Amino acid sequence: MNYSIIIYILGHIFNFSAVFMILPCITAVIYQEPAGLWFLVCGLVLAFVGVLLSKKKPENKKIYAKEGMVIVALSWLFISLIGALPYMLTGSIPSFTNALFESVSGFSTTGASILNDVESLPRSVLFWRCFTNWIGGMGVLVFIMALLPYLGASNMYLMRAESTGPSVGKLVPKVQKTAAWLYAMYMGLTILQIILLLFGGMPVFDAVCDSLATAGTGGFAVKSDSITGYNTYIQVVITIFMFLFGINFKFYFLLIGKKFKDAFKMEEVRWYFIIYIAAVALITLDITKDIGNLAVNLKDAAFQVSTIITTTGFATADYCTWPLFSQTLLLMLMFLGACAGSTSGGIKVSRFILYIKMMKKELAFQLHPHSIKKIKMDERTVEHEILRSANGFLLVYLLIGIVSLILVSLDNFDFATSFSAVAACLNDIGPGLGMVGPTGNYAEFSILSKYVLMFDMLAGRLEMIPMMLLLTPATWRRQ
């Protein structure tokens, strides 16, 4: 284990966290809030610690898969702890556990909250909540890689450990340029959404914060009723952008490069469109009892399917009051998630495609034992390593989910609440069913359950393995 490089990169995590504190400080100045002083104090302390840790460059800059996983897991743990400080120091969330829960939920882009009255918070704190969604959406280490090319080829191990999906490749030959391209597209879509929301009459502060939360598919809103109180135009814009941020960013890169044939050849993206349209149609038909409400129901169905499949967590309607069929369909979409290489959580459409193809291959093998059939995705043969990784992910995913459900059930809430809370946190969605539905929150859960759910949020965001490696003794042995 290369401990020196781990300490060095963690130092940069502290440095960039200090820089991140500048924006809520500016927000506090604009709205004349004393809470800004605490963001400034946090920033100065973080900068001091970061400089100490990153002052000496390590002689050995090699990062392998194990170091990459550990660095990513530790980085997300530390940035979550850092993110909890403003909540506590400003008095917005005095409890350490609750502040950490809100911070983990923000950075992991889950959107689960323990707050009952969001609008009572200072605007600088509200901005910080939404900004953590945006930082966590694309990934803090991807952000650092886009700016600091100090690790060269070793960066790929960090990107693979932090990015979502069964396989991660470079868009361009250099990893740093790939990271820069990803953030350029990410920022471009975010800015475009802000402009469109302003055009619809949304206040500037709301437009910026809700766009940050949409981009990260985190779902932290600045209103207690989420997006319900805004007009139809604003709800439609947010629906569209939630869907767009659920698409693999490689698709946008190919479109920008005018490689339209390659872009639409992406099997996962095609199925993502098909699943979304089918789900919206089925739910609209299920909840429509009066043809006169068809347009409103279509809007609400499109919004809720978009927010669930992309694991954003915004709401315009209480889907817990919808028929059981619609609730069940939304629950299934919680597990599905959107595309790999996007900012969304969940198992991902690409993995489900692989699982179906593996099942078909196994059935074909039983009929024709001597046949040789390769699994292909986007007209390319899928390597055995990717299939093995996808199977390993599913096993760990199920194990964490089962253990978490057993522990959370100790709170003795109803099954729908306990099960959907674990599912919502493990898939980084936020709202679930029952007590944790669109109109509820996680405040009533015990301290044990909150830490279990925090682990689930981080495990879900980092695709299970990095967090599990932290708990494995062999990871820390010197070789």
mmCIF file of C-alpha atoms in Angstrom, residues 129-442:
data_model
loop_
_atom_site.group_PDB
_atom_site.id
_atom_site.type_symbol
_atom_site.label_atom_id
_atom_site.label_comp_id
_atom_site.label_asym_id
_atom_site.label_seq_id
_atom_site.Cartn_x
_atom_site.Cartn_y
_atom_site.Cartn_z
ATOM 1 C CA ARG A 129 -26.674 21.577 0.435
ATOM 2 C CA CYS A 130 -27.314 21.864 -3.309
ATOM 3 C CA PHE A 131 -23.651 22.480 -4.103
ATOM 4 C CA THR A 132 -22.714 19.191 -2.384
ATOM 5 C CA ASN A 133 -25.113 17.482 -4.806
ATOM 6 C CA TRP A 134 -23.307 19.083 -7.733
ATOM 7 C CA ILE A 135 -19.818 18.217 -6.465
ATOM 8 C CA GLY A 136 -20.794 14.628 -5.786
ATOM 9 C CA GLY A 137 -22.576 14.181 -9.109
ATOM 10 C CA MET A 138 -19.529 13.998 -11.337
ATOM 11 C CA GLY A 139 -17.120 13.225 -8.502
ATOM 12 C CA VAL A 140 -14.682 15.258 -6.476
ATOM 13 C CA LEU A 141 -11.637 13.301 -7.655
ATOM 14 C CA VAL A 142 -12.670 13.669 -11.296
ATOM 15 C CA PHE A 143 -12.831 17.419 -10.595
ATOM 16 C CA ILE A 144 -9.338 17.377 -9.104
ATOM 17 C CA MET A 145 -7.978 15.288 -12.007
ATOM 18 C CA ALA A 146 -9.354 17.835 -14.464
ATOM 19 C CA LEU A 147 -7.182 20.504 -12.846
ATOM 20 C CA LEU A 148 -4.138 18.668 -11.484
ATOM 21 C CA PRO A 149 -2.299 16.285 -13.834
ATOM 22 C CA TYR A 150 0.164 15.129 -11.193
ATOM 23 C CA LEU A 151 -0.469 11.384 -11.389
ATOM 24 C CA GLY A 152 -0.433 10.742 -15.121
ATOM 25 C CA ALA A 153 -1.680 7.314 -16.178
ATOM 26 C CA SER A 154 -2.400 6.319 -12.560
ATOM 27 C CA ASN A 155 -5.399 8.648 -12.653
ATOM 28 C CA MET A 156 -7.338 5.958 -14.497
ATOM 29 C CA TYR A 157 -7.577 3.825 -11.361
ATOM 30 C CA LEU A 158 -9.111 6.768 -9.507
ATOM 31 C CA MET A 159 -11.596 7.491 -12.281
ATOM 32 C CA ARG A 160 -12.669 3.862 -12.490
ATOM 33 C CA ALA A 161 -13.142 3.664 -8.720
ATOM 34 C CA GLU A 162 -15.219 6.867 -8.561
ATOM 35 C CA SER A 163 -17.236 6.707 -11.783
ATOM 36 C CA THR A 164 -20.447 4.746 -12.119
ATOM 37 C CA GLY A 165 -21.126 1.731 -14.303
ATOM 38 C CA PRO A 166 -19.641 -1.657 -15.158
ATOM 39 C CA SER A 167 -16.817 -0.219 -17.283
ATOM 40 C CA VAL A 168 -15.115 3.157 -17.545
ATOM 41 C CA GLY A 169 -12.926 4.204 -20.422
ATOM 42 C CA LYS A 170 -11.200 7.336 -21.606
ATOM 43 C CA LEU A 171 -13.000 9.685 -23.980
ATOM 44 C CA VAL A 172 -9.632 10.972 -25.210
ATOM 45 C CA PRO A 173 -6.127 9.467 -24.873
ATOM 46 C CA LYS A 174 -5.204 11.433 -21.729
ATOM 47 C CA VAL A 175 -7.143 10.873 -18.488
ATOM 48 C CA GLN A 176 -6.818 14.520 -17.459
ATOM 49 C CA LYS A 177 -8.429 15.667 -20.714
ATOM 50 C CA THR A 178 -11.186 13.090 -20.247
ATOM 51 C CA ALA A 179 -11.915 14.522 -16.798
ATOM 52 C CA ALA A 180 -11.847 18.057 -18.222
ATOM 53 C CA TRP A 181 -14.280 17.092 -21.001
ATOM 54 C CA LEU A 182 -16.641 15.464 -18.505
ATOM 55 C CA TYR A 183 -16.747 18.558 -16.303
ATOM 56 C CA ALA A 184 -17.056 20.891 -19.292
ATOM 57 C CA MET A 185 -20.168 19.028 -20.479
ATOM 58 C CA TYR A 186 -21.444 18.831 -16.902
ATOM 59 C CA MET A 187 -21.062 22.582 -16.360
ATOM 60 C CA GLY A 188 -22.482 23.384 -19.770
ATOM 61 C CA LEU A 189 -25.710 21.470 -19.127
ATOM 62 C CA THR A 190 -25.975 23.010 -15.648
ATOM 63 C CA ILE A 191 -25.640 26.561 -16.973
ATOM 64 C CA LEU A 192 -28.151 25.850 -19.745
ATOM 65 C CA GLN A 193 -30.683 24.650 -17.191
ATOM 66 C CA ILE A 194 -30.173 27.755 -15.037
ATOM 67 C CA ILE A 195 -30.848 29.980 -18.069
ATOM 68 C CA LEU A 196 -34.013 28.081 -19.007
ATOM 69 C CA LEU A 197 -35.326 28.186 -15.438
ATOM 70 C CA LEU A 198 -34.713 31.933 -15.243
ATOM 71 C CA PHE A 199 -36.594 32.311 -18.520
ATOM 72 C CA GLY A 200 -39.561 30.621 -16.814
ATOM 73 C CA GLY A 201 -39.633 33.193 -14.019
ATOM 74 C CA MET A 202 -37.831 31.194 -11.347
ATOM 75 C CA PRO A 203 -35.928 33.333 -8.789
ATOM 76 C CA VAL A 204 -32.162 33.426 -9.410
ATOM 77 C CA PHE A 205 -31.259 31.706 -6.134
ATOM 78 C CA ASP A 206 -33.791 28.923 -6.688
ATOM 79 C CA ALA A 207 -32.718 28.448 -10.304
ATOM 80 C CA VAL A 208 -29.047 28.082 -9.379
ATOM 81 C CA CYS A 209 -29.619 25.749 -6.438
ATOM 82 C CA ASP A 210 -32.192 23.520 -8.142
ATOM 83 C CA SER A 211 -29.993 23.279 -11.241
ATOM 84 C CA LEU A 212 -27.020 22.200 -9.123
ATOM 85 C CA ALA A 213 -29.182 19.552 -7.456
ATOM 86 C CA THR A 214 -30.615 18.409 -10.797
ATOM 87 C CA ALA A 215 -27.191 18.123 -12.419
ATOM 88 C CA GLY A 216 -25.895 15.964 -9.602
ATOM 89 C CA THR A 217 -29.196 14.015 -9.606
ATOM 90 C CA GLY A 218 -29.221 14.681 -5.865
ATOM 91 C CA GLY A 219 -32.613 16.286 -5.391
ATOM 92 C CA PHE A 220 -31.908 18.711 -2.539
ATOM 93 C CA ALA A 221 -34.448 21.483 -3.122
ATOM 94 C CA VAL A 222 -34.695 24.930 -1.524
ATOM 95 C CA LYS A 223 -38.410 24.523 -0.802
ATOM 96 C CA SER A 224 -40.037 22.139 1.662
ATOM 97 C CA ASP A 225 -42.499 21.048 -1.034
ATOM 98 C CA SER A 226 -39.610 20.300 -3.434
ATOM 99 C CA ILE A 227 -40.670 21.370 -6.962
ATOM 100 C CA THR A 228 -44.439 21.195 -6.400
ATOM 101 C CA GLY A 229 -44.958 24.947 -5.953
ATOM 102 C CA TYR A 230 -43.389 25.995 -9.260
ATOM 103 C CA ASN A 231 -45.253 26.450 -12.533
ATOM 104 C CA THR A 232 -45.675 23.788 -15.214
ATOM 105 C CA TYR A 233 -42.930 25.208 -17.452
ATOM 106 C CA ILE A 234 -40.339 24.940 -14.650
ATOM 107 C CA GLN A 235 -41.444 21.406 -13.788
ATOM 108 C CA VAL A 236 -41.129 20.353 -17.434
ATOM 109 C CA VAL A 237 -37.652 21.884 -17.744
ATOM 110 C CA ILE A 238 -36.467 20.051 -14.628
ATOM 111 C CA THR A 239 -38.057 16.818 -15.918
ATOM 112 C CA ILE A 240 -36.091 17.106 -19.157
ATOM 113 C CA PHE A 241 -32.781 17.907 -17.472
ATOM 114 C CA MET A 242 -33.108 15.111 -14.928
ATOM 115 C CA PHE A 243 -33.520 12.764 -17.873
ATOM 116 C CA LEU A 244 -30.565 14.324 -19.712
ATOM 117 C CA PHE A 245 -28.239 13.979 -16.720
ATOM 118 C CA GLY A 246 -29.166 10.279 -16.587
ATOM 119 C CA ILE A 247 -27.609 9.669 -20.020
ATOM 120 C CA ASN A 248 -24.062 8.370 -20.372
ATOM 121 C CA PHE A 249 -21.838 11.415 -20.938
ATOM 122 C CA LYS A 250 -19.991 9.528 -23.646
ATOM 123 C CA PHE A 251 -23.175 9.972 -25.717
ATOM 124 C CA TYR A 252 -22.805 13.766 -25.509
ATOM 125 C CA PHE A 253 -19.092 13.555 -26.293
ATOM 126 C CA LEU A 254 -19.868 11.608 -29.473
ATOM 127 C CA LEU A 255 -22.567 14.091 -30.455
ATOM 128 C CA ILE A 256 -20.168 17.003 -29.948
ATOM 129 C CA GLY A 257 -17.641 15.170 -32.124
ATOM 130 C CA LYS A 258 -20.379 14.696 -34.781
ATOM 131 C CA LYS A 259 -20.119 10.924 -34.455
ATOM 132 C CA PHE A 260 -23.882 10.526 -34.572
ATOM 133 C CA LYS A 261 -23.824 6.915 -35.766
ATOM 134 C CA ASP A 262 -21.608 5.843 -32.864
ATOM 135 C CA ALA A 263 -23.714 7.835 -30.398
ATOM 136 C CA PHE A 264 -27.005 6.211 -31.341
ATOM 137 C CA LYS A 265 -25.304 2.838 -31.554
ATOM 138 C CA MET A 266 -25.044 2.866 -27.761
ATOM 139 C CA GLU A 267 -27.391 0.077 -26.726
ATOM 140 C CA GLU A 268 -27.773 1.285 -23.157
ATOM 141 C CA VAL A 269 -28.957 4.751 -24.229
ATOM 142 C CA ARG A 270 -31.549 3.278 -26.593
ATOM 143 C CA TRP A 271 -32.965 1.054 -23.847
ATOM 144 C CA TYR A 272 -32.925 3.972 -21.406
ATOM 145 C CA PHE A 273 -35.211 5.922 -23.764
ATOM 146 C CA ILE A 274 -37.489 2.913 -24.308
ATOM 147 C CA ILE A 275 -37.823 2.117 -20.590
ATOM 148 C CA TYR A 276 -38.543 5.751 -19.738
ATOM 149 C CA ILE A 277 -41.249 6.163 -22.380
ATOM 150 C CA ALA A 278 -42.874 2.834 -21.478
ATOM 151 C CA ALA A 279 -42.907 3.611 -17.743
ATOM 152 C CA VAL A 280 -44.398 7.087 -18.278
ATOM 153 C CA ALA A 281 -47.124 5.668 -20.514
ATOM 154 C CA LEU A 282 -48.049 2.843 -18.120
ATOM 155 C CA ILE A 283 -48.176 5.083 -15.041
ATOM 156 C CA THR A 284 -50.148 7.785 -16.849
ATOM 157 C CA LEU A 285 -52.766 5.221 -17.863
ATOM 158 C CA ASP A 286 -52.827 3.759 -14.352
ATOM 159 C CA ILE A 287 -53.380 7.044 -12.500
ATOM 160 C CA THR A 288 -55.798 8.581 -15.023
ATOM 161 C CA LYS A 289 -59.397 8.037 -13.971
ATOM 162 C CA ASP A 290 -60.742 11.130 -15.694
ATOM 163 C CA ILE A 291 -59.641 11.941 -19.257
ATOM 164 C CA GLY A 292 -59.794 15.625 -18.350
ATOM 165 C CA ASN A 293 -56.771 15.138 -16.064
ATOM 166 C CA LEU A 294 -54.689 13.365 -18.709
ATOM 167 C CA ALA A 295 -52.294 16.269 -19.356
ATOM 168 C CA VAL A 296 -51.617 16.858 -15.640
ATOM 169 C CA ASN A 297 -51.179 13.142 -14.997
ATOM 170 C CA LEU A 298 -48.799 12.828 -17.953
ATOM 171 C CA LYS A 299 -46.715 15.716 -16.584
ATOM 172 C CA ASP A 300 -46.605 14.195 -13.085
ATOM 173 C CA ALA A 301 -45.856 10.695 -14.395
ATOM 174 C CA ALA A 302 -43.049 12.011 -16.626
ATOM 175 C CA PHE A 303 -41.578 13.965 -13.718
ATOM 176 C CA GLN A 304 -41.751 11.113 -11.203
ATOM 177 C CA VAL A 305 -40.356 8.510 -13.607
ATOM 178 C CA SER A 306 -37.550 10.915 -14.502
ATOM 179 C CA THR A 307 -36.732 11.680 -10.858
ATOM 180 C CA ILE A 308 -36.838 7.999 -9.821
ATOM 181 C CA ILE A 309 -34.985 6.382 -12.727
ATOM 182 C CA THR A 310 -32.228 9.015 -12.517
ATOM 183 C CA THR A 311 -32.270 8.703 -8.694
ATOM 184 C CA THR A 312 -32.681 12.480 -8.310
ATOM 185 C CA GLY A 313 -35.404 12.559 -5.669
ATOM 186 C CA PHE A 314 -37.350 15.723 -6.536
ATOM 187 C CA ALA A 315 -41.142 15.535 -6.326
ATOM 188 C CA THR A 316 -44.195 17.241 -7.792
ATOM 189 C CA ALA A 317 -46.750 14.708 -6.522
ATOM 190 C CA ASP A 318 -47.122 12.277 -3.633
ATOM 191 C CA TYR A 319 -46.790 8.985 -5.501
ATOM 192 C CA CYS A 320 -47.544 7.111 -2.266
ATOM 193 C CA THR A 321 -51.208 7.920 -2.983
ATOM 194 C CA TRP A 322 -51.029 6.440 -6.490
ATOM 195 C CA PRO A 323 -52.358 2.927 -7.297
ATOM 196 C CA LEU A 324 -50.205 -0.018 -6.223
ATOM 197 C CA PHE A 325 -49.190 -0.803 -9.813
ATOM 198 C CA SER A 326 -47.627 2.643 -10.255
ATOM 199 C CA GLN A 327 -45.883 2.471 -6.881
ATOM 200 C CA THR A 328 -44.491 -0.970 -7.725
ATOM 201 C CA LEU A 329 -43.251 0.232 -11.103
ATOM 202 C CA LEU A 330 -41.499 3.199 -9.478
ATOM 203 C CA LEU A 331 -39.942 0.863 -6.902
ATOM 204 C CA MET A 332 -38.532 -1.277 -9.720
ATOM 205 C CA LEU A 333 -37.122 1.842 -11.387
ATOM 206 C CA MET A 334 -35.349 2.691 -8.101
ATOM 207 C CA PHE A 335 -33.251 -0.439 -8.529
ATOM 208 C CA LEU A 336 -32.766 0.017 -12.267
ATOM 209 C CA GLY A 337 -31.238 3.490 -12.275
ATOM 210 C CA ALA A 338 -30.189 5.296 -15.450
ATOM 211 C CA CYS A 339 -27.083 4.912 -17.626
ATOM 212 C CA ALA A 340 -23.530 4.093 -16.640
ATOM 213 C CA GLY A 341 -21.228 7.093 -16.961
ATOM 214 C CA SER A 342 -23.991 9.457 -15.818
ATOM 215 C CA THR A 343 -24.530 11.193 -12.476
ATOM 216 C CA SER A 344 -27.320 8.829 -11.413
ATOM 217 C CA GLY A 345 -27.275 5.924 -8.964
ATOM 218 C CA GLY A 346 -28.918 2.501 -9.086
ATOM 219 C CA ILE A 347 -27.702 -0.727 -10.637
ATOM 220 C CA LYS A 348 -27.630 0.903 -14.116
ATOM 221 C CA VAL A 349 -29.344 -0.029 -17.368
ATOM 222 C CA SER A 350 -26.109 -1.414 -18.825
ATOM 223 C CA ARG A 351 -25.793 -4.011 -16.074
ATOM 224 C CA PHE A 352 -29.375 -5.150 -16.534
ATOM 225 C CA ILE A 353 -28.696 -5.553 -20.258
ATOM 226 C CA LEU A 354 -25.636 -7.676 -19.420
ATOM 227 C CA TYR A 355 -27.595 -9.781 -16.911
ATOM 228 C CA ILE A 356 -30.318 -10.484 -19.495
ATOM 229 C CA LYS A 357 -27.724 -11.401 -22.111
ATOM 230 C CA MET A 358 -25.921 -13.674 -19.641
ATOM 231 C CA MET A 359 -29.227 -15.368 -18.858
ATOM 232 C CA LYS A 360 -29.955 -15.879 -22.557
ATOM 233 C CA LYS A 361 -26.453 -17.271 -23.056
ATOM 234 C CA GLU A 362 -26.924 -19.732 -20.203
ATOM 235 C CA LEU A 363 -30.294 -20.893 -21.557
ATOM 236 C CA ALA A 364 -28.772 -21.329 -25.037
ATOM 237 C CA PHE A 365 -25.903 -23.314 -23.520
ATOM 238 C CA GLN A 366 -28.359 -25.700 -21.852
ATOM 239 C CA LEU A 367 -29.988 -26.340 -25.237
ATOM 240 C CA HIS A 368 -26.712 -26.473 -27.170
ATOM 241 C CA PRO A 369 -23.876 -27.428 -24.754
ATOM 242 C CA HIS A 370 -21.189 -27.343 -27.443
ATOM 243 C CA SER A 371 -22.095 -23.948 -28.831
ATOM 244 C CA ILE A 372 -19.832 -20.958 -28.283
ATOM 245 C CA LYS A 373 -21.631 -17.666 -27.943
ATOM 246 C CA LYS A 374 -20.059 -14.367 -26.965
ATOM 247 C CA ILE A 375 -21.912 -11.543 -25.241
ATOM 248 C CA LYS A 376 -21.805 -8.284 -27.172
ATOM 249 C CA MET A 377 -22.660 -4.704 -26.274
ATOM 250 C CA ASP A 378 -22.665 -1.929 -28.875
ATOM 251 C CA GLU A 379 -21.507 -4.507 -31.440
ATOM 252 C CA ARG A 380 -18.369 -5.241 -29.406
ATOM 253 C CA THR A 381 -17.564 -8.373 -27.446
ATOM 254 C CA VAL A 382 -17.830 -7.796 -23.699
ATOM 255 C CA GLU A 383 -14.661 -8.877 -21.923
ATOM 256 C CA HIS A 384 -14.857 -11.574 -19.263
ATOM 257 C CA GLU A 385 -13.448 -9.118 -16.712
ATOM 258 C CA ILE A 386 -16.478 -6.840 -17.145
ATOM 259 C CA LEU A 387 -18.914 -9.742 -16.791
ATOM 260 C CA ARG A 388 -17.123 -10.954 -13.666
ATOM 261 C CA SER A 389 -17.205 -7.427 -12.233
ATOM 262 C CA ALA A 390 -20.940 -7.102 -12.967
ATOM 263 C CA ASN A 391 -21.678 -10.398 -11.200
ATOM 264 C CA GLY A 392 -19.488 -9.420 -8.250
ATOM 265 C CA PHE A 393 -21.262 -6.085 -7.976
ATOM 266 C CA LEU A 394 -24.665 -7.782 -7.811
ATOM 267 C CA LEU A 395 -23.578 -10.208 -5.087
ATOM 268 C CA VAL A 396 -22.131 -7.445 -2.901
ATOM 269 C CA TYR A 397 -25.152 -5.230 -3.640
ATOM 270 C CA LEU A 398 -27.562 -7.936 -2.450
ATOM 271 C CA LEU A 399 -25.448 -8.725 0.625
ATOM 272 C CA ILE A 400 -25.275 -5.083 1.740
ATOM 273 C CA GLY A 401 -28.982 -4.621 1.044
ATOM 274 C CA ILE A 402 -30.024 -7.676 3.085
ATOM 275 C CA VAL A 403 -27.793 -6.869 6.069
ATOM 276 C CA SER A 404 -28.904 -3.218 6.002
ATOM 277 C CA LEU A 405 -32.584 -4.186 5.924
ATOM 278 C CA ILE A 406 -32.130 -6.477 8.936
ATOM 279 C CA LEU A 407 -30.423 -3.717 10.935
ATOM 280 C CA VAL A 408 -32.886 -0.972 9.917
ATOM 281 C CA SER A 409 -35.834 -3.243 10.779
ATOM 282 C CA LEU A 410 -34.773 -2.994 14.439
ATOM 283 C CA ASP A 411 -36.517 0.397 14.432
ATOM 284 C CA ASN A 412 -39.758 -1.552 14.007
ATOM 285 C CA PHE A 413 -41.223 0.639 11.270
ATOM 286 C CA ASP A 414 -43.521 -0.884 8.666
ATOM 287 C CA PHE A 415 -41.926 -3.032 5.955
ATOM 288 C CA ALA A 416 -42.584 -0.549 3.138
ATOM 289 C CA THR A 417 -40.737 2.167 5.079
ATOM 290 C CA SER A 418 -37.772 -0.010 6.084
ATOM 291 C CA PHE A 419 -37.363 -1.727 2.714
ATOM 292 C CA SER A 420 -37.733 1.410 0.605
ATOM 293 C CA ALA A 421 -35.438 3.399 2.944
ATOM 294 C CA VAL A 422 -32.634 0.888 2.344
ATOM 295 C CA ALA A 423 -33.432 0.723 -1.374
ATOM 296 C CA ALA A 424 -33.588 4.514 -1.661
ATOM 297 C CA CYS A 425 -30.254 5.017 0.123
ATOM 298 C CA LEU A 426 -28.408 2.106 -1.508
ATOM 299 C CA ASN A 427 -29.528 3.351 -4.929
ATOM 300 C CA ASP A 428 -28.931 7.024 -3.987
ATOM 301 C CA ILE A 429 -32.524 8.118 -4.588
ATOM 302 C CA GLY A 430 -33.627 9.717 -1.308
ATOM 303 C CA PRO A 431 -37.426 9.453 -1.148
ATOM 304 C CA GLY A 432 -38.934 5.987 -0.789
ATOM 305 C CA LEU A 433 -42.329 4.765 0.363
ATOM 306 C CA GLY A 434 -44.228 5.027 3.627
ATOM 307 C CA MET A 435 -42.591 7.338 6.181
ATOM 308 C CA VAL A 436 -39.778 8.197 3.759
ATOM 309 C CA GLY A 437 -42.068 9.069 0.850
ATOM 310 C CA PRO A 438 -41.995 12.432 -0.988
ATOM 311 C CA THR A 439 -43.695 14.160 1.958
ATOM 312 C CA GLY A 440 -41.619 12.461 4.686
ATOM 313 C CA ASN A 441 -37.982 12.282 5.779
ATOM 314 C CA TYR A 442 -35.472 10.207 7.761
#
